[in-house]
Amino acid sequence: MVFNLAILIFPLLLSIAISGLSEVQKDFPEMARFDEIMKMLMQYSNVPGAQLAVAKGGQLKYFKAFGVANRENGELLQTDNIMRYNSISKVITGTAIMKLIQERKLSLNDKPFTFLQHLKPPKGATVDSRLKNITVQNLLQHTGGWDRTSTGIDILSQPATLYAAQALDLPPPPSPEDAIRFMKALPLDFEPGSAMEYSNFGYIVLGRVIEHVTGVAYGRYVEENILGPLGIRGIKLGHTQVQRRAEKEVMYYGRNGKDSLWVSIFPGEGFVNASYGNLDYSSLDSVAGWIGSAGDIVRFVDHIDGLRQPAVLGEDMVYAMLNAGMPEKRYLKGDVLFDHSKGLFVFVSVDGEGKIRSFQHRGAATGAHSFFMRLREENITWAYVLNTWPLQDEFVYIAAGNISEVARGIQNWPDYDLTIV
């Protein structure tokens, strides 16, 4: 489905009352327009709690929280609360891979399954010979050969996790290594590199590639070699079950702010709140496992290419990230935000002349939703995180249109950086 962002922008109030705003907003009243957008969007999709962060030129200019972190006790959501990033985690994984390529410890043409020969498929299984042809670039670009829409097999969730456990004679849910063992027994759906179909499994493999190359656990490598040097301490790996919530982590509220029951992915738990039982985030570290704030997302994205110093990647790696070619047959072809027509681990939007306008990524699963966008020409990066999953297809497009339009129109940006004040 293709959306025209211009026609999705809700009419903004011509005059915005600023009574009751913080002193900062009184000095910079244009920033209050972001408040109006978030309140509008939250009402639109019954969102309990949200954060929105906006940076200009690598400096965080706006960061606010709205609604509640815990509906049961009325705890208000704050900017130091953290939430699930879901698939924005893939951008962290992709950045880590590119850093290893930059350090010449890996290449885009390396064949991951040659690294993973020790992970044996179920006994008696026939392994598709094309696995050995899959490259690191294929995995980054979702062109490895798996099509979850045609097979119904997405190793993140049930029933695939149950199939894997049964095939391997192990208790569910499968570890990342066991997921790879199970998937080795399935034929590819298309020739690697010939098409692009969004693949969570490919990023499970990339996490194990990082472990193979570095000799340390995926999460530890990212924390010690990427997040730590950037001074980003708020992003961490999360877990599924409510009793394993991290400090300052919010409560999650299903879809459109409504809870539902789900048969837990963990044996013996029976029916649980779906937000706490439909995925095993511990096993999905490199796919969907990171948690943090909207401000942390913005900071991380701005550090990737050095809009905020220090840069994680050099100019050649950033160029590849944004310009690597994609096959003609691809997921969401023609979509204004998510047509992966070029690039590696981010969705790149181009104008009619092929000029890059923005890059972005979203994350969504029952209980949480996140999205970031970098407006390239304007050097603006913004992100939101929510503690529910709005199911209206329009939500992310409405948000992208409204927030980007307001950000582009600001004439008087604050002179502070909220990450250091």
XYZ file of C-alpha atoms in Angstrom:
421
model
C 0.000 0.000 0.000
C 1.422 3.378 -1.030
C 0.665 6.456 1.001
C 1.151 10.082 0.061
C 2.572 11.697 3.177
C 1.332 15.109 2.144
C -2.335 14.102 2.211
C -1.978 12.188 5.458
C -0.856 15.197 7.462
C -3.590 16.139 9.888
C -4.430 19.840 10.048
C -2.418 21.358 12.865
C -3.861 24.058 15.074
C -3.195 27.471 13.574
C -2.497 28.894 16.996
C -1.092 26.735 19.769
C -1.790 27.791 23.311
C 1.417 27.685 25.305
C 0.029 28.283 28.768
C 1.287 25.595 31.114
C 4.237 24.704 28.902
C 7.692 24.366 30.382
C 9.964 27.396 30.416
C 11.937 25.828 27.586
C 8.841 25.583 25.401
C 7.887 29.163 26.215
C 11.254 30.203 24.822
C 10.808 27.957 21.755
C 7.053 27.718 21.173
C 7.443 25.934 17.825
C 8.517 22.829 19.736
C 5.057 22.618 21.313
C 3.692 21.461 17.974
C 5.302 18.073 18.618
C 3.164 17.802 21.784
C 0.015 18.304 19.740
C 1.007 15.628 17.231
C 1.755 13.009 19.865
C -1.473 13.657 21.752
C -3.392 13.381 18.491
C -1.699 10.119 17.537
C -2.132 8.585 20.978
C -5.841 9.346 20.979
C -6.143 8.011 17.442
C -4.842 4.552 18.406
C -5.569 4.344 22.129
C -1.856 4.461 23.003
C -1.258 4.314 26.794
C 2.279 5.748 26.755
C 4.786 7.216 24.317
C 8.069 9.066 23.988
C 9.125 11.348 21.161
C 12.657 12.633 20.575
C 13.841 15.057 17.868
C 17.431 16.067 17.059
C 18.779 18.711 14.715
C 22.374 18.625 13.520
C 23.197 15.808 15.938
C 21.913 17.677 19.007
C 18.823 16.518 20.877
C 16.389 19.436 20.844
C 13.153 17.807 21.999
C 12.509 14.771 24.193
C 9.208 14.263 25.955
C 7.144 11.463 27.432
C 3.359 11.185 27.334
C 0.762 9.034 29.047
C 1.465 6.188 31.431
C 4.208 3.632 31.958
C 1.908 1.507 34.108
C -1.828 1.811 33.627
C -2.615 -0.269 36.691
C -0.982 2.054 39.216
C -1.155 5.264 37.196
C 2.630 5.680 36.966
C 3.351 8.406 34.449
C 5.764 7.640 31.641
C 9.057 9.570 31.898
C 11.945 10.156 29.521
C 14.111 7.743 31.514
C 11.655 4.867 30.993
C 12.680 2.247 28.444
C 10.646 0.212 25.961
C 11.075 -2.547 23.422
C 12.638 -1.526 20.120
C 11.688 -4.769 18.365
C 13.010 -4.636 14.767
C 14.921 -1.390 15.195
C 17.320 -3.824 16.868
C 18.247 -4.861 13.320
C 19.797 -1.420 12.782
C 22.043 -1.980 15.797
C 23.013 -5.399 14.432
C 23.601 -4.016 10.934
C 25.813 -1.269 12.313
C 27.853 -3.837 14.243
C 28.320 -5.903 11.086
C 29.460 -2.855 9.111
C 31.899 -1.917 11.850
C 33.478 -5.376 11.576
C 33.672 -4.933 7.796
C 35.290 -1.535 8.317
C 37.865 -3.224 10.541
C 38.453 -5.853 7.830
C 37.349 -8.679 10.086
C 34.464 -9.501 7.767
C 33.255 -8.667 4.246
C 29.883 -8.252 2.558
C 30.743 -11.238 0.352
C 31.538 -13.643 3.178
C 29.314 -16.734 3.344
C 27.797 -16.989 6.848
C 26.791 -20.628 6.611
C 30.419 -21.611 6.114
C 30.994 -20.140 9.595
C 28.094 -22.116 11.030
C 28.811 -25.631 9.820
C 28.986 -26.838 13.410
C 25.246 -26.182 13.777
C 23.843 -29.470 12.457
C 20.301 -29.804 11.103
C 17.895 -32.415 12.512
C 18.937 -35.980 11.841
C 18.048 -37.137 8.350
C 17.333 -33.636 7.024
C 18.361 -32.571 3.532
C 20.123 -29.207 3.440
C 19.436 -26.867 0.525
C 22.732 -26.544 -1.377
C 22.032 -22.836 -1.981
C 22.610 -22.029 1.698
C 26.339 -21.961 1.030
C 25.827 -19.159 -1.528
C 24.119 -16.751 0.890
C 26.289 -13.726 1.700
C 26.468 -11.273 4.577
C 25.010 -8.663 2.209
C 22.073 -10.952 1.439
C 21.284 -11.217 5.138
C 21.573 -7.462 5.705
C 19.239 -6.793 2.770
C 16.682 -9.571 3.406
C 17.620 -11.255 0.120
C 18.801 -14.562 1.605
C 16.028 -16.706 0.140
C 13.400 -17.038 2.882
C 9.809 -15.888 2.379
C 7.797 -16.092 5.600
C 4.621 -14.984 3.814
C 4.572 -18.002 1.504
C 5.624 -20.620 4.037
C 4.042 -19.275 7.218
C 7.339 -20.003 8.994
C 8.706 -17.079 11.004
C 11.136 -18.524 13.509
C 10.405 -15.676 15.917
C 7.013 -16.953 16.958
C 4.634 -19.836 17.328
C 3.989 -22.221 15.729
C 7.486 -22.196 14.191
C 9.124 -22.344 17.615
C 7.123 -25.465 18.404
C 8.021 -27.065 15.074
C 11.691 -26.375 15.762
C 11.566 -27.800 19.281
C 9.805 -30.926 18.061
C 12.218 -31.459 15.158
C 15.228 -31.100 17.444
C 13.669 -32.972 20.372
C 14.303 -29.992 22.656
C 12.043 -27.921 24.909
C 10.743 -24.688 23.357
C 11.563 -21.945 22.694
C 14.663 -22.666 20.582
C 17.929 -20.825 21.152
C 19.352 -18.823 18.227
C 21.669 -21.723 17.439
C 18.805 -24.225 17.510
C 16.703 -21.966 15.299
C 19.506 -22.074 12.729
C 19.716 -25.861 13.007
C 15.978 -26.148 12.339
C 15.967 -23.689 9.441
C 18.829 -25.553 7.775
C 16.379 -28.399 7.202
C 13.972 -26.228 5.190
C 14.394 -25.429 1.492
C 14.907 -21.826 0.444
C 11.930 -20.102 -1.156
C 13.936 -18.294 -3.840
C 17.471 -17.980 -5.198
C 19.637 -15.873 -2.840
C 19.940 -12.315 -4.132
C 17.100 -12.603 -6.656
C 14.370 -11.033 -4.507
C 13.892 -9.189 -1.234
C 11.488 -10.583 1.388
C 11.714 -9.293 4.948
C 13.466 -11.964 7.023
C 13.810 -12.042 10.778
C 15.762 -15.268 10.500
C 18.536 -13.611 8.520
C 19.286 -11.377 11.495
C 19.423 -14.349 13.861
C 22.208 -15.615 11.607
C 23.956 -12.217 11.608
C 24.053 -12.227 15.403
C 25.860 -15.545 15.332
C 28.239 -14.237 12.649
C 29.210 -11.428 15.026
C 29.866 -14.006 17.736
C 31.947 -16.137 15.379
C 34.101 -13.224 14.219
C 34.611 -11.603 17.630
C 34.650 -14.635 19.894
C 32.287 -12.980 22.398
C 28.534 -12.990 22.938
C 26.540 -10.747 20.635
C 25.172 -8.485 23.365
C 28.522 -8.094 25.052
C 30.208 -7.167 21.786
C 27.634 -4.470 21.000
C 27.714 -3.013 24.517
C 31.508 -2.947 24.802
C 32.450 -1.960 21.257
C 29.605 0.235 20.042
C 27.229 1.507 22.723
C 29.827 1.908 25.460
C 32.269 4.098 23.491
C 29.332 6.309 22.492
C 28.335 6.760 26.125
C 24.901 5.207 25.471
C 24.089 3.319 28.665
C 20.298 3.221 28.364
C 20.098 0.645 25.558
C 20.210 -2.940 26.794
C 18.940 -6.389 25.910
C 15.456 -7.153 27.193
C 13.386 -10.193 28.083
C 9.841 -11.384 27.555
C 8.331 -12.342 30.888
C 6.897 -9.609 33.093
C 8.925 -10.744 36.098
C 12.125 -10.143 34.104
C 11.400 -6.511 33.257
C 14.421 -4.240 33.441
C 14.619 -1.304 35.818
C 12.549 1.586 34.394
C 10.974 -0.669 31.754
C 7.319 0.089 31.096
C 4.331 -2.235 31.116
C 3.106 -3.290 27.663
C -0.472 -3.254 26.432
C -1.174 -5.537 23.507
C -2.631 -4.028 20.351
C -4.303 -0.629 20.233
C -3.925 -0.461 23.999
C -5.887 -3.665 24.595
C -4.507 -6.794 26.221
C -5.293 -10.292 24.991
C -4.459 -13.813 26.092
C -1.923 -15.993 24.328
C -0.565 -19.471 24.887
C 2.868 -18.728 26.290
C 5.930 -19.551 24.242
C 7.422 -20.833 27.524
C 6.382 -24.362 28.585
C 4.062 -24.692 31.555
C 2.844 -21.091 31.655
C -0.435 -21.683 29.837
C -2.369 -18.590 28.794
C -0.651 -15.281 29.545
C -0.915 -11.651 28.494
C 0.241 -11.778 24.859
C 2.773 -8.983 25.413
C 4.598 -11.288 27.817
C 4.381 -14.629 26.088
C 4.227 -14.524 22.285
C 7.968 -14.027 21.597
C 11.188 -15.035 23.341
C 13.179 -11.809 23.274
C 16.182 -13.462 24.930
C 16.629 -15.615 21.816
C 15.932 -12.717 19.471
C 18.791 -10.521 20.611
C 20.117 -9.516 17.192
C 16.636 -9.431 15.646
C 14.368 -7.660 18.121
C 15.961 -7.833 21.552
C 17.115 -4.301 22.408
C 15.206 -1.948 24.717
C 15.753 1.745 25.417
C 14.237 5.199 25.066
C 13.338 7.312 22.044
C 16.223 9.628 22.928
C 18.636 6.693 22.844
C 17.470 5.692 19.365
C 18.041 9.195 18.039
C 21.492 9.427 19.592
C 22.487 6.038 18.207
C 21.324 6.814 14.667
C 23.153 10.144 14.681
C 26.352 8.425 15.791
C 26.211 5.887 12.929
C 27.386 8.379 10.302
C 28.897 11.011 12.575
C 26.146 13.619 12.479
C 26.812 13.340 16.201
C 30.466 12.629 16.965
C 32.114 10.205 17.263
C 31.056 8.350 14.129
C 30.707 4.574 14.285
C 31.127 4.145 10.530
C 33.342 5.853 8.008
C 32.112 7.514 4.811
C 32.559 4.412 2.652
C 30.538 2.252 5.024
C 27.785 4.873 5.258
C 27.697 5.108 1.471
C 27.230 1.340 1.213
C 24.569 1.433 3.951
C 22.507 3.906 1.920
C 23.321 3.061 -1.709
C 23.789 -0.696 -2.110
C 21.519 -1.853 -4.920
C 18.444 -4.019 -4.386
C 16.766 -6.564 -6.670
C 13.827 -5.435 -8.776
C 11.517 -7.901 -7.042
C 11.207 -6.731 -3.472
C 9.086 -6.359 -0.363
C 6.763 -3.318 -0.342
C 7.992 -2.124 -3.729
C 6.852 1.443 -4.326
C 6.012 2.139 -0.692
C 6.881 5.727 0.248
C 8.621 4.717 3.495
C 9.504 1.050 3.249
C 10.462 0.335 -0.333
C 13.945 -1.039 0.277
C 15.023 0.028 -3.244
C 18.563 0.664 -2.073
C 20.612 0.338 1.087
C 21.514 -2.434 3.481
C 19.840 -2.526 6.893
C 17.738 0.642 6.707
C 14.859 1.582 4.417
C 15.958 4.380 2.102
C 13.484 6.808 0.527
C 14.504 8.569 -2.674
C 12.925 11.320 -4.753
C 12.073 11.114 -8.448
C 15.668 11.829 -9.416
C 17.098 9.141 -7.149
C 18.321 11.562 -4.477
C 18.149 10.179 -0.941
C 15.482 11.988 1.059
C 15.501 9.922 4.247
C 16.284 6.592 5.828
C 14.225 4.892 8.474
C 13.210 1.688 10.229
C 10.316 0.549 12.372
C 9.791 -2.132 14.970
C 6.531 -3.723 16.047
C 5.173 -6.658 17.988
C 2.325 -7.148 20.400
C 2.850 -4.628 23.210
C 5.280 -2.193 21.601
C 5.986 -0.131 18.505
C 8.945 2.061 17.514
C 10.045 4.111 14.540
C 12.893 6.436 13.616
C 13.534 8.636 10.600
C 16.540 10.647 9.462
C 15.711 13.548 7.146
C 18.991 13.708 5.257
C 18.877 17.157 3.687
C 17.704 18.820 6.909
C 19.991 16.830 9.283
C 16.972 16.044 11.459
C 16.518 12.707 13.225
C 13.437 11.797 15.206
C 12.025 8.702 16.873
C 9.072 7.529 18.906
C 8.505 4.464 21.061
C 5.119 3.248 22.302
C 3.976 0.678 24.862
C 1.348 -0.772 22.530
C 1.200 -1.795 18.889
C -1.179 0.376 16.846
C -2.575 -1.893 14.171
C -3.917 0.750 11.844
C -1.668 0.635 8.779
C -1.864 4.390 8.578
C -0.351 5.094 12.006
C 3.312 5.181 11.057
C 2.579 7.122 7.863
C 0.520 9.725 9.699
C 3.272 10.064 12.294
C 5.976 10.323 9.627
C 4.075 12.982 7.720
C 3.127 15.129 10.706
C 6.370 14.991 12.646
C 8.559 15.486 9.585
C 6.459 18.383 8.338
C 6.667 20.188 11.667
C 10.393 19.505 12.021
C 11.124 20.824 8.531
C 9.151 23.975 9.254
C 10.858 24.995 12.495
C 12.631 28.319 12.116
C 13.894 28.814 15.662
C 15.567 25.670 16.959
C 16.679 25.635 20.607
C 20.361 26.339 21.201
C 20.790 23.544 23.760
C 21.546 19.820 23.527
C 19.299 17.881 25.888
C 21.795 15.027 26.155
C 24.297 17.264 27.975
C 22.148 19.746 29.912
